[in-house]
Short mmCIF file of C-alpha atoms in Angstrom, two decimals:
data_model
loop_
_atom_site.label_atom_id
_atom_site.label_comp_id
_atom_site.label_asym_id
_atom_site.label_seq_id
_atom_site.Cartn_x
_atom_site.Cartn_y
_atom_site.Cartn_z
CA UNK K 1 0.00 0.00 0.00
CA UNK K 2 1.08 3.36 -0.93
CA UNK K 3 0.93 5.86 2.43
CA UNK K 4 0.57 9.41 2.05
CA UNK K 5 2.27 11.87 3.79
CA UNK K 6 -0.16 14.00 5.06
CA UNK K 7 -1.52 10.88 7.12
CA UNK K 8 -1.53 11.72 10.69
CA UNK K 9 0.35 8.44 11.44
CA UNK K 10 2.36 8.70 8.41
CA UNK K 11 5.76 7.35 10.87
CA UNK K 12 3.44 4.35 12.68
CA UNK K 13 2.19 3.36 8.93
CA UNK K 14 5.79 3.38 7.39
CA UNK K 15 6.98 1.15 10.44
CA UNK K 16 3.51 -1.11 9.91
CA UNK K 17 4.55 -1.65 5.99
CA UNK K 18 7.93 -2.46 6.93
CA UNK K 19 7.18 -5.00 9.91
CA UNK K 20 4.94 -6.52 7.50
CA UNK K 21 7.64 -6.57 4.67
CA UNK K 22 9.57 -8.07 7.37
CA UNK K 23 7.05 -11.02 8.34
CA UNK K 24 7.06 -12.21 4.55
CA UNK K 25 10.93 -12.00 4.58
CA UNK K 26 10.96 -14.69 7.33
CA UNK K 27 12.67 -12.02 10.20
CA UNK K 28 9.46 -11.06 12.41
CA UNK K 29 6.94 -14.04 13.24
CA UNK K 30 3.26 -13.10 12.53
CA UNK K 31 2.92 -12.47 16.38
CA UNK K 32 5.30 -10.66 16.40
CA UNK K 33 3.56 -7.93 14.19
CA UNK K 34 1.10 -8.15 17.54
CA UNK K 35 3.67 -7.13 20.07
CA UNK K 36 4.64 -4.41 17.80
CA UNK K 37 0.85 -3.25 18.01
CA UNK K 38 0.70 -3.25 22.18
CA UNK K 39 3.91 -1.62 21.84
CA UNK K 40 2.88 1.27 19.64
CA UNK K 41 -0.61 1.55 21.86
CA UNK K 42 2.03 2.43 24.85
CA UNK K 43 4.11 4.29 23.24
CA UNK K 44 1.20 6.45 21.83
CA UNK K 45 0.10 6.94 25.80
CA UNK K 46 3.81 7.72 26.68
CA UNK K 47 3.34 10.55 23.55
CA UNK K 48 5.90 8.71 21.67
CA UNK K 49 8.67 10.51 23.73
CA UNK K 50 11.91 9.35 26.09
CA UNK K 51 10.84 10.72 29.46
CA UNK K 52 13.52 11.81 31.82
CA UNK K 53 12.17 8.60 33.63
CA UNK K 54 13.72 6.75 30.62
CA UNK K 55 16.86 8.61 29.95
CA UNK K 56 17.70 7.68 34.01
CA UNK K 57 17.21 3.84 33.25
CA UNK K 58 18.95 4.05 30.10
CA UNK K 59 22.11 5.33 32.04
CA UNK K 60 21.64 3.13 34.84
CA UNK K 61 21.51 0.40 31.77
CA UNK K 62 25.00 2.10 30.11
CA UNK K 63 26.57 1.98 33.22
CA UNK K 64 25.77 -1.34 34.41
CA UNK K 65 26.99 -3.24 30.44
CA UNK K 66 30.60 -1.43 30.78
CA UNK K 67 30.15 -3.03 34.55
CA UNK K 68 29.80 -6.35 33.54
CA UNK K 69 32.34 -8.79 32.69
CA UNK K 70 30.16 -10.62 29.90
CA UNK K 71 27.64 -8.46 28.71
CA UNK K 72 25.35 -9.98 26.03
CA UNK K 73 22.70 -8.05 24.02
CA UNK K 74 19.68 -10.62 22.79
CA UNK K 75 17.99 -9.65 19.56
CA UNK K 76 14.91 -11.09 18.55
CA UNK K 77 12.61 -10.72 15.30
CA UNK K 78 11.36 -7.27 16.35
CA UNK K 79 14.62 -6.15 17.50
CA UNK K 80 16.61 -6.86 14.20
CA UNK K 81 13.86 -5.66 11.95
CA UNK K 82 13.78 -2.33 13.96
CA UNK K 83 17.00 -1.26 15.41
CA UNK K 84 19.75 -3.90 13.55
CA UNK K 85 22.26 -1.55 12.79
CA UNK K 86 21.95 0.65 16.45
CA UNK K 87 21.70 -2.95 18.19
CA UNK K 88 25.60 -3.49 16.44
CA UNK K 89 26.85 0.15 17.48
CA UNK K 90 25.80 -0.50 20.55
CA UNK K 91 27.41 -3.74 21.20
CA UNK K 92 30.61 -2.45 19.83
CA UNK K 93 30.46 0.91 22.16
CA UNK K 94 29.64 -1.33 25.58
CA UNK K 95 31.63 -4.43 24.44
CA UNK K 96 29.33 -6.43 24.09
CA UNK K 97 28.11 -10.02 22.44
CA UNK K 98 25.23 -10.26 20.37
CA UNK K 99 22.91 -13.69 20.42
CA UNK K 100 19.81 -13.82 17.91
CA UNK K 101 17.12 -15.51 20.46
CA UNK K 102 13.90 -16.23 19.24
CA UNK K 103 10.46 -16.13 20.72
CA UNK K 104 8.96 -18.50 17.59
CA UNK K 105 12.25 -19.99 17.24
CA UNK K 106 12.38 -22.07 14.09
CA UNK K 107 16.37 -22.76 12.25
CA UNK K 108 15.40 -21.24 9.51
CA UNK K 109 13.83 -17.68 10.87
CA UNK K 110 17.06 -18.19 13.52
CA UNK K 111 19.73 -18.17 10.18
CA UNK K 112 17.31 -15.38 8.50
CA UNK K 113 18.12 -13.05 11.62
CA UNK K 114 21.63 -13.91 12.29
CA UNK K 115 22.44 -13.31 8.55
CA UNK K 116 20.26 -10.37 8.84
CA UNK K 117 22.89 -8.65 11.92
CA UNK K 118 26.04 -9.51 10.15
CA UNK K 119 24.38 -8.07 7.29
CA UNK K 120 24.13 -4.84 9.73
CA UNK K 121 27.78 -5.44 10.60
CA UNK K 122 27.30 -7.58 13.34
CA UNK K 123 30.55 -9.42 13.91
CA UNK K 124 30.87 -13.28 15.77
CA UNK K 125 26.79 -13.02 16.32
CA UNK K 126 25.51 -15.86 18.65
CA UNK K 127 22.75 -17.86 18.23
CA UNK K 128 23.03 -20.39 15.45
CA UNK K 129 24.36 -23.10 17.71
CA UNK K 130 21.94 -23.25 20.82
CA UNK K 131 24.23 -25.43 22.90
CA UNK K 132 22.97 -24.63 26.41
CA UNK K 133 19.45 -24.65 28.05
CA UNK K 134 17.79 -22.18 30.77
CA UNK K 135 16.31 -23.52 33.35
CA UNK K 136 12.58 -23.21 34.42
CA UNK K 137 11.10 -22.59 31.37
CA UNK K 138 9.61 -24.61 28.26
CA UNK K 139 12.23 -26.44 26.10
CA UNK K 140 12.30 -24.48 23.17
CA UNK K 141 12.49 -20.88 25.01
CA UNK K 142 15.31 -21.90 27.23
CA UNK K 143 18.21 -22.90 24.23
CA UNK K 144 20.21 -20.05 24.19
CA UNK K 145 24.15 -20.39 23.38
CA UNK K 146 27.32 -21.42 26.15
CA UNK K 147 29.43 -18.52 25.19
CA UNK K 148 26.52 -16.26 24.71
CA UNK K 149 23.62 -15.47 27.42
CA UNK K 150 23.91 -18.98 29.22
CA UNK K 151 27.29 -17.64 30.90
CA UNK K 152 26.64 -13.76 30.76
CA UNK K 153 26.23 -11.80 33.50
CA UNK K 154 24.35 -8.81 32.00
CA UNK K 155 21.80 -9.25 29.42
CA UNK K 156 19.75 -6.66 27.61
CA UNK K 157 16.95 -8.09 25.97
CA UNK K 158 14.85 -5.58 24.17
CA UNK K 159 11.21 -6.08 23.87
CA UNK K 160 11.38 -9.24 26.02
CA UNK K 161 8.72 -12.34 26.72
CA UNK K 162 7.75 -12.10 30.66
CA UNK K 163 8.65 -15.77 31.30
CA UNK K 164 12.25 -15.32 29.72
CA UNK K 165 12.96 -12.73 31.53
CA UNK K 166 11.96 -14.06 34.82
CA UNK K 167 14.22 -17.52 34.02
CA UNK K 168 17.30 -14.95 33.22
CA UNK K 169 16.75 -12.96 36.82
CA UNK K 170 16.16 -16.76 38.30
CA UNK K 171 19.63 -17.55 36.01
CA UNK K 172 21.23 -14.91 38.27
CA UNK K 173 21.39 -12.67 35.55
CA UNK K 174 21.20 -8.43 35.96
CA UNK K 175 18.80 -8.28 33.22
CA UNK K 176 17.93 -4.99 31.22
CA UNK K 177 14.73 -4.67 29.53
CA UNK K 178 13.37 -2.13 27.12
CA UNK K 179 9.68 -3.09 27.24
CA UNK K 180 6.94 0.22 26.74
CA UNK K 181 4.28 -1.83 29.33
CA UNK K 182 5.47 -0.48 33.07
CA UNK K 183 3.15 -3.11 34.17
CA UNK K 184 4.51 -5.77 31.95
CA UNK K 185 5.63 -9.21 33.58
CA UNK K 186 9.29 -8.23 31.88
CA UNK K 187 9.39 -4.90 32.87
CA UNK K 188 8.94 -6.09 37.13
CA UNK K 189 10.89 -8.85 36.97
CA UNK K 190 14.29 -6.79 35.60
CA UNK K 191 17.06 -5.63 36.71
CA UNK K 192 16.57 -2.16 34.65
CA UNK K 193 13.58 -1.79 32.59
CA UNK K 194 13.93 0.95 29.95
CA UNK K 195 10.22 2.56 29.61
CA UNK K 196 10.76 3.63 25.86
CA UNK K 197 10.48 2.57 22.45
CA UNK K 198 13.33 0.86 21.14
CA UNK K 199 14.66 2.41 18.09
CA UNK K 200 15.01 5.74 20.62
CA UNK K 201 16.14 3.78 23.96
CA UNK K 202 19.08 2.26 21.77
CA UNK K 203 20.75 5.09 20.23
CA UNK K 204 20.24 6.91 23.53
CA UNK K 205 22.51 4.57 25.51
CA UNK K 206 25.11 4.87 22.36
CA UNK K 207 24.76 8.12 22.55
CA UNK K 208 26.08 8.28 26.76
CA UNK K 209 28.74 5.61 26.52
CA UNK K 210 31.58 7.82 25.90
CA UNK K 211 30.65 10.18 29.26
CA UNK K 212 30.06 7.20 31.17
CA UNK K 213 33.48 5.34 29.74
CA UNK K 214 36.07 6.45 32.15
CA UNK K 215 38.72 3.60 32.83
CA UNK K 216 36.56 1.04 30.57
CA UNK K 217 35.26 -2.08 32.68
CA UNK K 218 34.84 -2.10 36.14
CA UNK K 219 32.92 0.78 37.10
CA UNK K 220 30.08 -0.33 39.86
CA UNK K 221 26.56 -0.35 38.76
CA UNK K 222 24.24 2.97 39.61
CA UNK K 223 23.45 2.15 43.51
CA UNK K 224 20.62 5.64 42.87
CA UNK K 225 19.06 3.19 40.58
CA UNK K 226 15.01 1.79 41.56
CA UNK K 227 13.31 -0.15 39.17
CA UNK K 228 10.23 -0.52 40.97
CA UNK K 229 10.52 3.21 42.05
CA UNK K 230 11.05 4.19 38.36
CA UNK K 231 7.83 1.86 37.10
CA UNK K 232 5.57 3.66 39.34
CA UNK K 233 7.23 7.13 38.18
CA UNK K 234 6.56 6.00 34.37
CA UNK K 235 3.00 4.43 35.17
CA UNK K 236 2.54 8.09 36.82
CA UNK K 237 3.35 9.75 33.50
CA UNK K 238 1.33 7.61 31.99
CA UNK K 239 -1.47 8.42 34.19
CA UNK K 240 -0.78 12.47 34.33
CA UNK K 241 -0.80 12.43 30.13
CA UNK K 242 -3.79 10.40 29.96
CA UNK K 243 -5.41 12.80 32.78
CA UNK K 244 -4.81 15.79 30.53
CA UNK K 245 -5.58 14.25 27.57
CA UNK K 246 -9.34 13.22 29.16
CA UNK K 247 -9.77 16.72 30.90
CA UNK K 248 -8.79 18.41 27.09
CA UNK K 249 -11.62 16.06 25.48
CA UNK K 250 -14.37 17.04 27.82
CA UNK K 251 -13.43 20.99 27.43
CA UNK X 1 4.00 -22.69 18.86
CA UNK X 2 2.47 -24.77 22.23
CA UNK X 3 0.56 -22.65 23.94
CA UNK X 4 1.09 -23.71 27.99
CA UNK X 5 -2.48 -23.53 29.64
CA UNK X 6 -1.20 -22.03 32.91
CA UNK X 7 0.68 -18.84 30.94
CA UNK X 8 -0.79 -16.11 32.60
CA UNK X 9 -1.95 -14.39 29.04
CA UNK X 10 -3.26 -17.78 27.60
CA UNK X 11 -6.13 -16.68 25.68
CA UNK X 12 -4.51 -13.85 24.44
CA UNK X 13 -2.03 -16.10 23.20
CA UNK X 14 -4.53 -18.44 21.73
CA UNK X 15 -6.40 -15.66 20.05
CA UNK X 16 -2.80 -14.34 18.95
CA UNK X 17 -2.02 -17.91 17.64
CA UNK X 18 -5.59 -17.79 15.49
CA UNK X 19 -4.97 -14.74 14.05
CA UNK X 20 -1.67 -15.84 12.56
CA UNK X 21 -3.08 -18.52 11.03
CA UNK X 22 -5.61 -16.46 9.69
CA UNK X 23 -2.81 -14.26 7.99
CA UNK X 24 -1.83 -17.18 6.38
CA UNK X 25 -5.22 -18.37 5.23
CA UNK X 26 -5.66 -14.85 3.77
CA UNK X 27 -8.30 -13.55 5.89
CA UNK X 28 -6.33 -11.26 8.17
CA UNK X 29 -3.71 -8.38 6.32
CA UNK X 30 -0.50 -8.13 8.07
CA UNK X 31 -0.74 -5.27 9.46
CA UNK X 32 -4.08 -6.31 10.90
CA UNK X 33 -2.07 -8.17 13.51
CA UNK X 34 -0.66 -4.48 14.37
CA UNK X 35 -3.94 -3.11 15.21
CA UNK X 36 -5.12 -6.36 16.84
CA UNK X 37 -1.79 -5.73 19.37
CA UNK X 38 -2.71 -2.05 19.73
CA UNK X 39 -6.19 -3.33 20.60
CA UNK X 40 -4.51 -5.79 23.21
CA UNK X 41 -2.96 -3.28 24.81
CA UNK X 42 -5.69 -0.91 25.31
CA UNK X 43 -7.80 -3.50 26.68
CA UNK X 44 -5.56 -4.51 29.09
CA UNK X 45 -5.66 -0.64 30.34
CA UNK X 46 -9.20 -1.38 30.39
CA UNK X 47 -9.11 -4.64 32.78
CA UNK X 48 -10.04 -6.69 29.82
CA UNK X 49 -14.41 -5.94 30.93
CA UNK X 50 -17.10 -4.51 29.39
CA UNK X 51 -17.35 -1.22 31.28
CA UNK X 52 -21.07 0.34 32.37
CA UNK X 53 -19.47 2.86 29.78
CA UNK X 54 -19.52 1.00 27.02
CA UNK X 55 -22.53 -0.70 28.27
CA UNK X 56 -24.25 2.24 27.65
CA UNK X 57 -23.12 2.89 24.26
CA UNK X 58 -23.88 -0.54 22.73
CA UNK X 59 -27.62 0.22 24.45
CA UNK X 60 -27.60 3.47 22.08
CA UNK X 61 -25.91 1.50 18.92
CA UNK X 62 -28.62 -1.20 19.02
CA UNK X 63 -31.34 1.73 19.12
CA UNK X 64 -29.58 3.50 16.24
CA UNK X 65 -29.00 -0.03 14.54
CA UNK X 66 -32.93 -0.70 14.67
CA UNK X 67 -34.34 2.76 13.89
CA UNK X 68 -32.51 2.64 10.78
CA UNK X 69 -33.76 2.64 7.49
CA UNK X 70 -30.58 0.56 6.07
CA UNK X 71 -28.58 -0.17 8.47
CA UNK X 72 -25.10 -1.95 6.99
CA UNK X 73 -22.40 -3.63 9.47
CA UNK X 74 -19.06 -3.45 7.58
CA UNK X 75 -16.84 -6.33 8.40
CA UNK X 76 -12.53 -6.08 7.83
CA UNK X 77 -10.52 -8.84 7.58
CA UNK X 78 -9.93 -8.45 11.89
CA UNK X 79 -14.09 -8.20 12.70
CA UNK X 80 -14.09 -11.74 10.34
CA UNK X 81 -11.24 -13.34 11.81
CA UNK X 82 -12.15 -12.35 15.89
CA UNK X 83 -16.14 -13.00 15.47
CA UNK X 84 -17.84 -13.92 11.98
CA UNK X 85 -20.47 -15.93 13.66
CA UNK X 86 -21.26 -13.08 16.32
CA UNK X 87 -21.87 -10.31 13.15
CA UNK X 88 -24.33 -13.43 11.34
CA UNK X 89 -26.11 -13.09 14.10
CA UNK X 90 -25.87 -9.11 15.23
CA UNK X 91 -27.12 -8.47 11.69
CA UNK X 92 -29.63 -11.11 11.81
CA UNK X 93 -31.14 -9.76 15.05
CA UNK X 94 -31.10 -5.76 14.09
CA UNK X 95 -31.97 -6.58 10.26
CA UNK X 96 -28.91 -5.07 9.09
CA UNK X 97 -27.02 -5.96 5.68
CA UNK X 98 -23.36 -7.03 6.13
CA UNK X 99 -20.51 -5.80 3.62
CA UNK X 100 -16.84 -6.57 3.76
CA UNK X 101 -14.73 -4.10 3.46
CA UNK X 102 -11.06 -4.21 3.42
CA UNK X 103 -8.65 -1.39 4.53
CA UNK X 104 -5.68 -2.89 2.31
CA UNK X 105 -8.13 -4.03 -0.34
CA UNK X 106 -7.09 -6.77 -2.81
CA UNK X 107 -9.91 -8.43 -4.70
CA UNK X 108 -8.22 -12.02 -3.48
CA UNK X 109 -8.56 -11.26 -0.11
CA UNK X 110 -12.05 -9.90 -0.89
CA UNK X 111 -13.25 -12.67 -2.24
CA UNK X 112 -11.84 -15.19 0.58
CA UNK X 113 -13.16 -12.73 3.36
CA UNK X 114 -16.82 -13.29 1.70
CA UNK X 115 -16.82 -16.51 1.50
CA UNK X 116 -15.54 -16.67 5.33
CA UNK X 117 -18.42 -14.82 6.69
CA UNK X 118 -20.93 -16.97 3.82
CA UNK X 119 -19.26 -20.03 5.67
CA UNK X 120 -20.51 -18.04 9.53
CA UNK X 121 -23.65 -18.25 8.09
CA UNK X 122 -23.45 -14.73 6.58
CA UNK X 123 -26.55 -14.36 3.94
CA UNK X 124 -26.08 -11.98 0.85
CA UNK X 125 -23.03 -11.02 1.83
CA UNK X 126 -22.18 -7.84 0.00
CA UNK X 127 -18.79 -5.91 -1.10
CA UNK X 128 -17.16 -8.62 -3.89
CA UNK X 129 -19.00 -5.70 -6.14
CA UNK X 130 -17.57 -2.18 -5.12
CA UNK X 131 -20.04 -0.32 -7.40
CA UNK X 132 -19.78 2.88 -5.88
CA UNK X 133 -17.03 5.30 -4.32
CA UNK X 134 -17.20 7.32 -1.12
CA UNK X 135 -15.82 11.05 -1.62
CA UNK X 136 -12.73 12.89 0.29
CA UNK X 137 -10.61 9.36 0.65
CA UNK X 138 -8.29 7.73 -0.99
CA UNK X 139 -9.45 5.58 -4.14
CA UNK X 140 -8.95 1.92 -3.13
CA UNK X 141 -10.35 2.81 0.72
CA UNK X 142 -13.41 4.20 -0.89
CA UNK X 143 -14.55 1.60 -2.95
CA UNK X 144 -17.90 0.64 -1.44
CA UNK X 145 -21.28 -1.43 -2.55
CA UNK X 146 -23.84 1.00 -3.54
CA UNK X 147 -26.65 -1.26 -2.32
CA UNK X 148 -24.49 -1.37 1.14
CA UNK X 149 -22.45 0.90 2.89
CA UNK X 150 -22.89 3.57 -0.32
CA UNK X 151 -27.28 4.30 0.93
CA UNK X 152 -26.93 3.02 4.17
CA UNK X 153 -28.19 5.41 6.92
CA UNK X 154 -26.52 4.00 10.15
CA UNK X 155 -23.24 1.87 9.80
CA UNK X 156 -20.98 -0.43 12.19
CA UNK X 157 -17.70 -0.12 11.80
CA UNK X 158 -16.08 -2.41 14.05
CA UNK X 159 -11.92 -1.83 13.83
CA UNK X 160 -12.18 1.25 11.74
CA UNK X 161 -9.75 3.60 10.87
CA UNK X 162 -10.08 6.85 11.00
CA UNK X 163 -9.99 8.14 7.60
CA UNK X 164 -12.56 5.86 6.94
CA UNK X 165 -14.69 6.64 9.69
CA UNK X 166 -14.62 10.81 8.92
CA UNK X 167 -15.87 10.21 5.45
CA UNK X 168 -19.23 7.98 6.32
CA UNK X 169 -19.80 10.60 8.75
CA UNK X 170 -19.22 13.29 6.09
CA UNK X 171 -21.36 11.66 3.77
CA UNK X 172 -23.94 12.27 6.32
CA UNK X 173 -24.08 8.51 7.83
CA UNK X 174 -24.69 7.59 11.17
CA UNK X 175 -21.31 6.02 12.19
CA UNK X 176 -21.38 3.52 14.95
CA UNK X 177 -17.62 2.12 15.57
CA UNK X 178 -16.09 -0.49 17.89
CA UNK X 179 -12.94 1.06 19.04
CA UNK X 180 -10.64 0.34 22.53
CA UNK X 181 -8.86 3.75 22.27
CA UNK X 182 -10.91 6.69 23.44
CA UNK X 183 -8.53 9.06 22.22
CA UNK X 184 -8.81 7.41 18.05
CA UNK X 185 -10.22 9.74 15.33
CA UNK X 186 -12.26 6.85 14.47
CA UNK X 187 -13.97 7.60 17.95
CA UNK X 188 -13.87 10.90 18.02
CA UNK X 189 -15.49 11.63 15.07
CA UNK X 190 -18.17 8.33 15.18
CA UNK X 191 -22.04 8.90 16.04
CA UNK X 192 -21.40 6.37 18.60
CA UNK X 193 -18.06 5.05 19.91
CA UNK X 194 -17.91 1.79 21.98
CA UNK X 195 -14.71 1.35 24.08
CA UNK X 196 -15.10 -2.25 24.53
CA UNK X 197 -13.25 -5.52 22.98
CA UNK X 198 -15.32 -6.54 19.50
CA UNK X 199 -16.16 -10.25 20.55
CA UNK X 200 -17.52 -8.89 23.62
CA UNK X 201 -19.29 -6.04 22.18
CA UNK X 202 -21.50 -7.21 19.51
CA UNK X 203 -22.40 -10.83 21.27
CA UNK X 204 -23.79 -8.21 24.18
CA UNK X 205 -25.18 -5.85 21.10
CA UNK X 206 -26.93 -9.05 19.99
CA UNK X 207 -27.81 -9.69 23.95
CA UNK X 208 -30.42 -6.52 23.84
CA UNK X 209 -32.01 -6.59 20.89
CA UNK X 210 -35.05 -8.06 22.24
CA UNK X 211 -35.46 -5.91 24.53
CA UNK X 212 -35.50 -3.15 22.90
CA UNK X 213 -37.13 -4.45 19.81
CA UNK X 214 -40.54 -3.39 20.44
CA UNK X 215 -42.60 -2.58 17.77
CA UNK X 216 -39.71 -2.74 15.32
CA UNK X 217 -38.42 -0.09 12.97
CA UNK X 218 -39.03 3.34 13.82
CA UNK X 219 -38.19 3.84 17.38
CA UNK X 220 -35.71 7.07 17.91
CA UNK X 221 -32.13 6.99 18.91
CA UNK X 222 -31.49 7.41 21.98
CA UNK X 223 -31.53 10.86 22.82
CA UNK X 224 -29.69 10.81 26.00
CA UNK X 225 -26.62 9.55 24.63
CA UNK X 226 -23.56 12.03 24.05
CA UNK X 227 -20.62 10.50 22.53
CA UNK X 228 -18.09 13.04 23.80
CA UNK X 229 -18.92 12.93 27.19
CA UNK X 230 -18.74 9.27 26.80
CA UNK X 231 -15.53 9.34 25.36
CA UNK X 232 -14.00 11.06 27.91
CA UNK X 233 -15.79 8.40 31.05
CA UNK X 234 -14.05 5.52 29.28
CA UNK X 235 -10.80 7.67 29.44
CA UNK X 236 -11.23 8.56 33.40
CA UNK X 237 -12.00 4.73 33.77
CA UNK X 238 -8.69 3.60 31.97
CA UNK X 239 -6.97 6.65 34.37
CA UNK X 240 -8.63 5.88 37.43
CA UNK X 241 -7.27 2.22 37.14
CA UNK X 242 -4.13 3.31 36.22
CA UNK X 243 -4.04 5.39 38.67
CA UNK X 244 -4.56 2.30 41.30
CA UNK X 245 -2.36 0.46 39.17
CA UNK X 246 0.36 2.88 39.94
CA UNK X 247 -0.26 3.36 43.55
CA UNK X 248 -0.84 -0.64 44.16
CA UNK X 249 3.05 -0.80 42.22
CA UNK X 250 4.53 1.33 44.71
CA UNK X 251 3.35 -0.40 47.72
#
């Protein structure tokens, strides 16, 4: 379908035709179109904006990677088709690995997205050989690679399933989620939950590594940092915005 | 994928399983599953009920449907896929025509969204013959039956979007939609906006009909019914539970 630019939601429908390009390329499962939905209903309550409430997790996120002594970034579907080429910069800026991970995991969407990040300039990506198992959750959800997220200590996993990330925490994992639901499973059970929409949060952390890069690894993680503290600030954003939004439609 | 009865979100997984396979059987567009996400998330703002808000506004929409002269429920790919039986019978009940009518129109999916509802039980199913165009939209979006939508007097437009919806109205149609955003244009600008999930709205649509069926056509709309002011309820009701939301998260 052809969009026209003087749609109000000329952005959205771009993204929509893409994600849906991306579905019959074999990168996003159909379901995952779906998540992309819920996630643009949130984002559209958050007024499709990083709140200062965001920008504080996304530094507490920066500063706990270059903290970690095996970060590991997992990219799903969703992830690659939005944000491939910030996922890599990224990676490379915090020193990080990369694992494709996959929701609907089938071989042949896994090789489709791990082609798909080296294609990005993803280098050594993880994923192809699942050779270790998570504990606690259903067989295919818990393969994830040795090298990769089975011995990380960090993992950011954008746009994560609630389950997953509750076996990573269980793992003993600091797990970092970028997840536009406050009240989302994911987004209580992190570490760090990043209350933003993905192709802004991951740029924005890019964006701080140098400040936050003094002598390289070993700086401690953000002891200021509350998740549950900052859920309940975003949920009250959420709240405030959809206050003035109501009192504007009655006047 | 498995869907594990004791996930926490298992019918919304099971619905979000059917309506992937209903992408592939050429009933639902891609970007269908998009809005069907966006609707997820909105109705989990809303506590996933039918509201004494919306109550209220499927009341008025069955008094609208049956005062009508020729009334016309237009059915998408999404209103097929979630609840083709449920429109049979909503249409059967008020006397209303049904036409499909397809967002990202092709005349295969048409034809295959016809014959789904004919299979519901759907009789005279209208739209494989778009006879007539409605002014101020796009060409493809305005193709319409003249028999149907084209001199109807009152339409449902369950899942519409907005461009859509501002041209029946313009065309001096009574505009009934289905919609779980109180903030959409499709709302805004409908007769008669009903914040409520589809496959809960027009079963309890059909639920009234006798009840208000009295002496059949003729009776008014309802006159006590303002759409604005309703509009802005359902938003206080999706802040005030956020609102407890929030406070219940910081506790």
């Amino acid at each position: 379908m052809k969009v026209s630019k003087d749609h109000p939601r000329y952005r959205s429908l771009l993204v929509r035709e893409m994600m849906s390009q991306m579905v019959r390329d074999g990168i996003v499962a159909p379901s995952g179109l779906i998540a992309h939905g819920r996630g643009e209903a949130f984002d559209y309550l958050l007024g499709e904006q990083t709140t200062d409430n965001a920008r504080r997790a996304e530094r507490a996120a920066v500063v706990l990677l270059l903290s970690a002594s095996r970060p590991v970034i997992s990219v799903n579907g969703n992830t690659a088709a939005l944000c491939a080429e910030e996922i890599v910069r990224l990676a490379e800026a915090v020193g990080a690995r990369t694992e494709v991970n996959l929701f609907h995991r089938t071989e042949e969407r896994l090789d489709r997205v791990v082609a798909f990040m080296e294609k990005a300039g993803g280098k050594q990506v993880l994923g192809r050989h699942a050779d270790a198992s998570l504990p606690g959750i259903s067989s295919d959800r818990a393969k994830c690679s040795k090298e990769g997220i089975f011995s990380a200590d960090v993992v950011l996993v954008p746009l994560e399933d609630g389950d997953r990330t509750e076996a990573l925490v269980r793992a003993g994992k600091k797990v970092i989620v970028v997840d536009l639901n406050p009240l989302s499973r994911s987004a209580r059970a992190s570490s760090i939950a990043i209350i933003d929409e993905v192709t802004r949060a991951i740029p924005n952390m890019t964006a701080i590594v140098p400040g936050l890069k003094t002598d390289g690894r070993g700086q401690a993680s953000d002891p200021t940092f509350d998740n549950a503290a900052n859920l309940a600030e975003a949920l009250e954003f959420i709240c405030a915005r959809l206050n003035r939004l109501a009192s504007e439609g009655k006047a």
